[in-house]
PDB file of C-alpha atoms in Angstrom:
ATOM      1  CA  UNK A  23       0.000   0.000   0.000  1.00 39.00           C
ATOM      2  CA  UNK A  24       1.430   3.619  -0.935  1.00 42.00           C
ATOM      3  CA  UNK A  25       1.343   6.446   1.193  1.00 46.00           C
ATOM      4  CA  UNK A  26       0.094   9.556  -0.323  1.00 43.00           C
ATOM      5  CA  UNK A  27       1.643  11.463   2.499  1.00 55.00           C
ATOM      6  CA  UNK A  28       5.364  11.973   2.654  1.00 56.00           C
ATOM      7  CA  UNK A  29       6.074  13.099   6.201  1.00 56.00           C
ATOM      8  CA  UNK A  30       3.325  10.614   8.063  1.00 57.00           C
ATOM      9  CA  UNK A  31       4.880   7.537   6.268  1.00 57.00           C
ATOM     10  CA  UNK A  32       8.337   9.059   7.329  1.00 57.00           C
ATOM     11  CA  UNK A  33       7.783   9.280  11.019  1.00 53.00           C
ATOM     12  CA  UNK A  34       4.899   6.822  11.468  1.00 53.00           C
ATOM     13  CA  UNK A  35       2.254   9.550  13.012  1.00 39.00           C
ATOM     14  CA  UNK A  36      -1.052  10.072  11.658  1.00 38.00           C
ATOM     15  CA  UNK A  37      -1.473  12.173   8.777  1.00 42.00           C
ATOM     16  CA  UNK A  38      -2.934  15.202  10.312  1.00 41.00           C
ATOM     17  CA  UNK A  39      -0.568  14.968  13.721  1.00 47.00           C
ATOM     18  CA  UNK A  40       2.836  15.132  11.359  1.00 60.00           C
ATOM     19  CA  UNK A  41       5.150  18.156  12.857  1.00 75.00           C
ATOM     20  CA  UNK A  42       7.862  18.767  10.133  1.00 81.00           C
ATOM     21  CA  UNK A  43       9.718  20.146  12.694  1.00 83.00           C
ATOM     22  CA  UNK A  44       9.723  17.398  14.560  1.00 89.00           C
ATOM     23  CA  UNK A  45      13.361  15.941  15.166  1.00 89.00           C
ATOM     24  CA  UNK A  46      13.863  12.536  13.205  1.00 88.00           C
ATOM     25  CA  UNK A  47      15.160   9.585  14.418  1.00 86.00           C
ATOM     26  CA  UNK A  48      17.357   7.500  12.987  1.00 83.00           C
ATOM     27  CA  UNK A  49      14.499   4.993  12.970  1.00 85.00           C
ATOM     28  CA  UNK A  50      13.011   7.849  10.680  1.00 88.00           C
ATOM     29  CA  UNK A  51      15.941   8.452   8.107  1.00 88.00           C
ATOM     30  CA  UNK A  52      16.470   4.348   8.140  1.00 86.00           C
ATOM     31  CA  UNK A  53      12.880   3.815   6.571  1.00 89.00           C
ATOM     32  CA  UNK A  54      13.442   7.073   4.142  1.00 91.00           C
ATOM     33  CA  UNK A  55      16.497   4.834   3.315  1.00 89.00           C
ATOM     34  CA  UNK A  56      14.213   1.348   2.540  1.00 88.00           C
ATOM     35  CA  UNK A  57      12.201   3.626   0.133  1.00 91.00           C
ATOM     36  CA  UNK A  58      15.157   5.039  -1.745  1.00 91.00           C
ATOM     37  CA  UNK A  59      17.049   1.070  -1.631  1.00 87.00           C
ATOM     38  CA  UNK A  60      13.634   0.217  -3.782  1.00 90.00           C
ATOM     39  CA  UNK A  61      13.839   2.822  -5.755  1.00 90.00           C
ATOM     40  CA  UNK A  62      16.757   2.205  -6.634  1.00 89.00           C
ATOM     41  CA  UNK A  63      16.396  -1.508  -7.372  1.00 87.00           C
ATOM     42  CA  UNK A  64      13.442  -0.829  -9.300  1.00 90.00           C
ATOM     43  CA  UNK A  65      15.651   1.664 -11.618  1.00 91.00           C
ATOM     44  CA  UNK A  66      13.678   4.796 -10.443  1.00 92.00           C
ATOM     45  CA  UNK A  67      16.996   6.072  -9.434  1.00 92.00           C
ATOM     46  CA  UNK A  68      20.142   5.481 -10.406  1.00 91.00           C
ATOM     47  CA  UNK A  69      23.191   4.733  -8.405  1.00 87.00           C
ATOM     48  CA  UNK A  70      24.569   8.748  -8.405  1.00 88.00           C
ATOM     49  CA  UNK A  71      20.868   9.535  -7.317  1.00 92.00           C
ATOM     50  CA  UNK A  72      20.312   6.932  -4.535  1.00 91.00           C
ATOM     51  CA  UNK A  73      24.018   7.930  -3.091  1.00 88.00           C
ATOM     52  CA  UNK A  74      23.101  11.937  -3.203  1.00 91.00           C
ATOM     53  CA  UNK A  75      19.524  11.214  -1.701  1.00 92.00           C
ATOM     54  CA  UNK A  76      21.073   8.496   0.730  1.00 91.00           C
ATOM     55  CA  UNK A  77      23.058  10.948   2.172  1.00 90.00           C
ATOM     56  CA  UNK A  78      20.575  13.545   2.657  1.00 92.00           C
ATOM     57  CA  UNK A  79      18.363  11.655   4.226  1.00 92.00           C
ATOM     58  CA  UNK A  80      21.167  10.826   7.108  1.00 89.00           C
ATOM     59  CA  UNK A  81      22.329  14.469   7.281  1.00 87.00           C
ATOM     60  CA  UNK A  82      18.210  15.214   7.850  1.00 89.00           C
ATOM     61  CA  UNK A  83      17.640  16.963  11.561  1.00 88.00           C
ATOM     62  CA  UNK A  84      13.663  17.267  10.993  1.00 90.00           C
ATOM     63  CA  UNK A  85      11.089  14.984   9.628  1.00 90.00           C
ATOM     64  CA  UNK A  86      10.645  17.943   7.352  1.00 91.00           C
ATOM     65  CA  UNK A  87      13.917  17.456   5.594  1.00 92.00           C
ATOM     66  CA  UNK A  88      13.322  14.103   5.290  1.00 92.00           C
ATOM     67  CA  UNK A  89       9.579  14.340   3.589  1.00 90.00           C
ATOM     68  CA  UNK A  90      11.391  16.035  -0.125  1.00 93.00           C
ATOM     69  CA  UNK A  91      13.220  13.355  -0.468  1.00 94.00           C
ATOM     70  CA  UNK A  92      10.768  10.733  -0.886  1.00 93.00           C
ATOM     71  CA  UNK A  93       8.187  12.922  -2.168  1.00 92.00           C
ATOM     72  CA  UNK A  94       8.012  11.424  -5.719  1.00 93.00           C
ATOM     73  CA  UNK A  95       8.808   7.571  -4.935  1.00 91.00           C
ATOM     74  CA  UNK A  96       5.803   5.360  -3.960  1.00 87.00           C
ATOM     75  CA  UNK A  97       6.566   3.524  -0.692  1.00 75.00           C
ATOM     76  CA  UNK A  98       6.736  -0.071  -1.505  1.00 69.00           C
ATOM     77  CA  UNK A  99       8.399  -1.156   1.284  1.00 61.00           C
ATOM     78  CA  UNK A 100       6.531  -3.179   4.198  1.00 55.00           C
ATOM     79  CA  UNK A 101       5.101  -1.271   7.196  1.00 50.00           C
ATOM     80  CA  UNK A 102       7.321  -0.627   9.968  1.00 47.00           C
ATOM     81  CA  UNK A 103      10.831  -1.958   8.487  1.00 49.00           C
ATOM     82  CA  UNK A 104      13.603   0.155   8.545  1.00 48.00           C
ATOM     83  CA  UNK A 105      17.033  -0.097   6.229  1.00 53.00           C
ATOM     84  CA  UNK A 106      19.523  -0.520   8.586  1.00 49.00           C
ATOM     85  CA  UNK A 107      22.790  -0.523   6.899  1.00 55.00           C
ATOM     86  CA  UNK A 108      24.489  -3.837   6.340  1.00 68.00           C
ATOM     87  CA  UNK A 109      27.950  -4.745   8.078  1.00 83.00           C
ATOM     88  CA  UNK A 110      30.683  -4.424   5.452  1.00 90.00           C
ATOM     89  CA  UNK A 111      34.053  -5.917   5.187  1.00 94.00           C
ATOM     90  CA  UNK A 112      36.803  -4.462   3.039  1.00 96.00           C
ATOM     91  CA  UNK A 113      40.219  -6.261   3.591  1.00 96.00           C
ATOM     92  CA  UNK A 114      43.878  -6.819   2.263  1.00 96.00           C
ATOM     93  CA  UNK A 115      45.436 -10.238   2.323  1.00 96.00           C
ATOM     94  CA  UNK A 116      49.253 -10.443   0.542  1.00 97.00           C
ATOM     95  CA  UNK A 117      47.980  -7.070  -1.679  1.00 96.00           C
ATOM     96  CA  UNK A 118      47.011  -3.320  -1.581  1.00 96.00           C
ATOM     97  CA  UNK A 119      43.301  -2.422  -1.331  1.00 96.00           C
ATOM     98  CA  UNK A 120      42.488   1.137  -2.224  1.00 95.00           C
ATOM     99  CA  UNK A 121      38.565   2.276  -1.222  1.00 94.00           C
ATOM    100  CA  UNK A 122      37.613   6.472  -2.427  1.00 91.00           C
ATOM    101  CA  UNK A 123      35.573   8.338  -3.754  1.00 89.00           C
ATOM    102  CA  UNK A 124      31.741   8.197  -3.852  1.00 87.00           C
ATOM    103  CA  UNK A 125      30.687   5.347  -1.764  1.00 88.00           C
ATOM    104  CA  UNK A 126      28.268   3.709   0.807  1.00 87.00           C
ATOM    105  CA  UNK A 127      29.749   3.000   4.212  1.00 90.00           C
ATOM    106  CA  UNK A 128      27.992   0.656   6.545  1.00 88.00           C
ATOM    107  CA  UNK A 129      27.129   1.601   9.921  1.00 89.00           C
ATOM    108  CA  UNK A 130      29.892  -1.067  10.900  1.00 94.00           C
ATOM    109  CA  UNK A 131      32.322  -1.555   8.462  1.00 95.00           C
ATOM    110  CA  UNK A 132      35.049  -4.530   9.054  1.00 96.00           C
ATOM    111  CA  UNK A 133      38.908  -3.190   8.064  1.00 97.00           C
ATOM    112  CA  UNK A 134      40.905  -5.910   7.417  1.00 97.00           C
ATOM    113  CA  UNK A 135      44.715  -5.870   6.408  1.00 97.00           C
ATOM    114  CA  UNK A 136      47.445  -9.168   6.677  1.00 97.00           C
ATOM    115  CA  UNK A 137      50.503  -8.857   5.200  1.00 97.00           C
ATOM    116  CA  UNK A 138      48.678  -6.189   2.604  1.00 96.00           C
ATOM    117  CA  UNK A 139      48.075  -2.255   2.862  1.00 97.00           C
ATOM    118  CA  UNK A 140      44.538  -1.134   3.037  1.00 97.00           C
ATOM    119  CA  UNK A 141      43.744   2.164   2.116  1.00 96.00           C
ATOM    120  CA  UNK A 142      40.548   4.022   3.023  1.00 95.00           C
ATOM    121  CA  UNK A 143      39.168   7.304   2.280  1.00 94.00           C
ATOM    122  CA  UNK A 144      35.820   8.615   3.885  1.00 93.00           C
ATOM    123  CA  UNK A 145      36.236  12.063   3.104  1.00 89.00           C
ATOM    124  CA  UNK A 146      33.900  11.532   0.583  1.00 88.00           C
ATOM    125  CA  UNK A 147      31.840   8.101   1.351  1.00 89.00           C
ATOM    126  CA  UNK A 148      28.043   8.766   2.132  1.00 88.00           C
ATOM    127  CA  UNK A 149      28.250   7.715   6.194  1.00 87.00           C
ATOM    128  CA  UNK A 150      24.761   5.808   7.280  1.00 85.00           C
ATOM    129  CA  UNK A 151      23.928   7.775  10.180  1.00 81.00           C
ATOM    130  CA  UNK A 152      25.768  10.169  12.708  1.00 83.00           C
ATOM    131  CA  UNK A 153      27.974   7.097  14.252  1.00 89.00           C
ATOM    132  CA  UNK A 154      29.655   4.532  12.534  1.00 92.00           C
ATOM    133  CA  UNK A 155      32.037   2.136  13.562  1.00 95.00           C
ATOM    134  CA  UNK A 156      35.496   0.883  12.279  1.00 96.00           C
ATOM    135  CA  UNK A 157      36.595  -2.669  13.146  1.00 97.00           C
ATOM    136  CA  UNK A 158      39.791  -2.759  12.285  1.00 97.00           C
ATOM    137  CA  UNK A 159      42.128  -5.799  12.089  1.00 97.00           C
ATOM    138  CA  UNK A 160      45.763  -5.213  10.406  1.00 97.00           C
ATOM    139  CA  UNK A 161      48.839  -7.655  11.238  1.00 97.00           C
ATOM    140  CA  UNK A 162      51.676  -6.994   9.730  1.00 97.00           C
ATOM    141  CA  UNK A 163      50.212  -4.601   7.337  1.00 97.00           C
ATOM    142  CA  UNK A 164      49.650  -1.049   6.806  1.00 96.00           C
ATOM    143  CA  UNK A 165      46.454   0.377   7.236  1.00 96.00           C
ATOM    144  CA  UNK A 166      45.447   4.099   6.553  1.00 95.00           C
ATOM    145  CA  UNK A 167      42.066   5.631   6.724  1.00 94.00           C
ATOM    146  CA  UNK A 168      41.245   9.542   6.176  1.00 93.00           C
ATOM    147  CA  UNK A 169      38.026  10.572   8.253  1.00 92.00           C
ATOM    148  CA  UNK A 170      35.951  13.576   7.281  1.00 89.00           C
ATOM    149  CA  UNK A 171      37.592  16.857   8.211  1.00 86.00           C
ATOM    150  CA  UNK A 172      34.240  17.615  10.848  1.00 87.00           C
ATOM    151  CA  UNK A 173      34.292  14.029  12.362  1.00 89.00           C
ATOM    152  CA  UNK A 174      35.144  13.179  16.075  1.00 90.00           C
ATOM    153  CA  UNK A 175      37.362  10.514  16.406  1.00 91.00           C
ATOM    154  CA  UNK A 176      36.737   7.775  19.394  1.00 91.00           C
ATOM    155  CA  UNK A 177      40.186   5.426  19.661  1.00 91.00           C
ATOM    156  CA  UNK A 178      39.715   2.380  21.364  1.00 93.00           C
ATOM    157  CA  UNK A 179      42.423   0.256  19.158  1.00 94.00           C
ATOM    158  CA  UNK A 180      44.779  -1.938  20.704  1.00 94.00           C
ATOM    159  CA  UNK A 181      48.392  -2.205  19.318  1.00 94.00           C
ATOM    160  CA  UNK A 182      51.091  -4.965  19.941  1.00 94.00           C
ATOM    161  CA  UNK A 183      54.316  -4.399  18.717  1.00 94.00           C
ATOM    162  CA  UNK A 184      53.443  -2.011  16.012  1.00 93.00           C
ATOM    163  CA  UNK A 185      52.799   1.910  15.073  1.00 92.00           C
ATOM    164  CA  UNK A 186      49.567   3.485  15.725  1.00 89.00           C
ATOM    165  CA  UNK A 187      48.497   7.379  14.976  1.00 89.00           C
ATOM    166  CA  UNK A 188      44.765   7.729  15.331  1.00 85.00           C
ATOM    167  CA  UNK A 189      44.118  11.278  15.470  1.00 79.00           C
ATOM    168  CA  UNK A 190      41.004  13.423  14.939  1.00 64.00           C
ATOM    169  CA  UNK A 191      39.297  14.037  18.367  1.00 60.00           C
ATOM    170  CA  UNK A 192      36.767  16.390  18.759  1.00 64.00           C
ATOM    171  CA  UNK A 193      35.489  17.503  15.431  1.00 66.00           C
ATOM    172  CA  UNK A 194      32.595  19.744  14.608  1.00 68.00           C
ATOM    173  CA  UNK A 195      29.516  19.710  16.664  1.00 71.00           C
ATOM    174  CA  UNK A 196      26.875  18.253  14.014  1.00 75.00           C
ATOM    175  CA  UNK A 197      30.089  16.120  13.148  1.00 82.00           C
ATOM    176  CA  UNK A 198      29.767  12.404  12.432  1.00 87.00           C
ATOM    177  CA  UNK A 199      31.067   9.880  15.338  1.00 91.00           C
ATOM    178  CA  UNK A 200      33.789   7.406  13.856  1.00 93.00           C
ATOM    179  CA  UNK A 201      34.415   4.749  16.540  1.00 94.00           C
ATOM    180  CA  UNK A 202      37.562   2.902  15.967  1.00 95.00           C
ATOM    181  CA  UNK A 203      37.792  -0.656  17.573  1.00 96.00           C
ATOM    182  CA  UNK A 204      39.620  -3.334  16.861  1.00 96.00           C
ATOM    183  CA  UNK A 205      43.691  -4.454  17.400  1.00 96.00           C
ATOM    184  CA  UNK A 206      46.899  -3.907  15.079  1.00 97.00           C
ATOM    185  CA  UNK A 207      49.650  -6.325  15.510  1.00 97.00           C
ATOM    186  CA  UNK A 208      53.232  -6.185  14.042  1.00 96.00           C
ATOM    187  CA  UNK A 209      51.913  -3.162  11.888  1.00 96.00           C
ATOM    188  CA  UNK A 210      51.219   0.148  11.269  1.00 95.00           C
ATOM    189  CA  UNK A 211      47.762   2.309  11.595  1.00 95.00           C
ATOM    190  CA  UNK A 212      46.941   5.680  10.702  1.00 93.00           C
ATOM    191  CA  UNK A 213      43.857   7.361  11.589  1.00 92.00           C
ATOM    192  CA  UNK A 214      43.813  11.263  10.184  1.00 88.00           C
ATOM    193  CA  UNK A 215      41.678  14.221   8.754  1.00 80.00           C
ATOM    194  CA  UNK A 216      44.830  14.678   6.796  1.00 72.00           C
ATOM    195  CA  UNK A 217      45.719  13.645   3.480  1.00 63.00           C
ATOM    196  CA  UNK A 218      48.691  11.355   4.374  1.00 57.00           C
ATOM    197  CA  UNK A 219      49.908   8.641   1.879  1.00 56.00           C
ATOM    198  CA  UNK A 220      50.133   9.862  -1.824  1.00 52.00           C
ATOM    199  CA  UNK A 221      47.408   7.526  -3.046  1.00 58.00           C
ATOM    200  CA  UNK A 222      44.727   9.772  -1.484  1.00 59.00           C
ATOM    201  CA  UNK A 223      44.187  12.704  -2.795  1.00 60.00           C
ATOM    202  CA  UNK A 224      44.389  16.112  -1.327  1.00 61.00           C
ATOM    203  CA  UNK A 225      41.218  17.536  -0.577  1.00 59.00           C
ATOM    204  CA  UNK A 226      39.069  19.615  -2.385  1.00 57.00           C
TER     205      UNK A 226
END
């Protein structure tokens, strides 16, 4: 069944009690994202489309700024599910891994380096909410991963034997939360806003 009202389907009230200035929750911008994963499986978007919408819908504050973005998609998504973000896993076994560019995060993405270099960029990567989590694993590897210059940066990595920077702290107030968990062993780990290994680009 489509909903012929925008902001009730997006946060669930009645049509006539819908605030658009209500805050949304991430309940809220996670079933704005089942519409637009439809949409774009049905081709009514494409792939640039879906990743632009995607990540307004997680930079929404009000159900209001939510409603636009769904406004011309029919809801054909079953009542009361939600799109949480799969768990993704990007490694590097005995090679180099390079991940930029315009891309999806999950909210808990699995970094995985042995005897390889990882590389990861999310200056630009479309983040699935306002915290997302970093599992990292790297033995005896090199793993580097540039946050967004307005993220705050929670280290709880453990290191044995090996070379850890993780740097970022406390970034801009509306900022996204990047948790980084996980252990390095007989390796190296860099965490930074800054552009620090030649294949990354320097910001734009």
């Amino acid at each position: 069944m489509i909903s012929l009202d925008p902001a009730a389907r997006v946060s669930g009230l009645a049509p006539h009690g819908s605030d658009p200035a209500l805050r949304a929750s991430d309940a809220d911008r996670d079933r704005v994202a089942s519409v637009l994963s439809e949409a774009l499986a049905s081709g009514r978007l494409t792939s640039l489309e879906h990743a632009d919408r995607l990540e307004a819908t997680y930079n929404a504050v009000t159900v209001g700024e939510l409603a636009p973005i769904i406004r011309d998609l029919p809801d054909t998504t079953p009542a009361g599910t939600g799109a949480a973000p799969v768990r993704q896993e990007i490694g590097a076994v005995f090679s180099k891994v390079i991940r930029g560019g315009r891309w999806i995060a999950g909210r808990h993405t699995a970094l995985n380096a042995t005897f390889g270099a990882l590389i990861v960029d999310l200056s630009d990567a479309v983040l699935p909410g306002r915290e997302i989590t970093l599992e990292v694993d790297c033995r005896f590897s090199k793993m580097i991963v540039r946050v967004p210059e307005n993220s705050h940066v929670i280290d709880e990595v453990g290191a044995l034997f090996a070379k850890r920077s993780i740097s970022g702290g406390a970034g801009a107030a509306d900022g996204p939360v990047i948790r980084v968990v996980g252990n390095v062993a007989f390796g190296k780990i860099i965490i930074s806003r800054e552009t620090t290994d030649w294949n990354l680009p320097p910001r734009r």
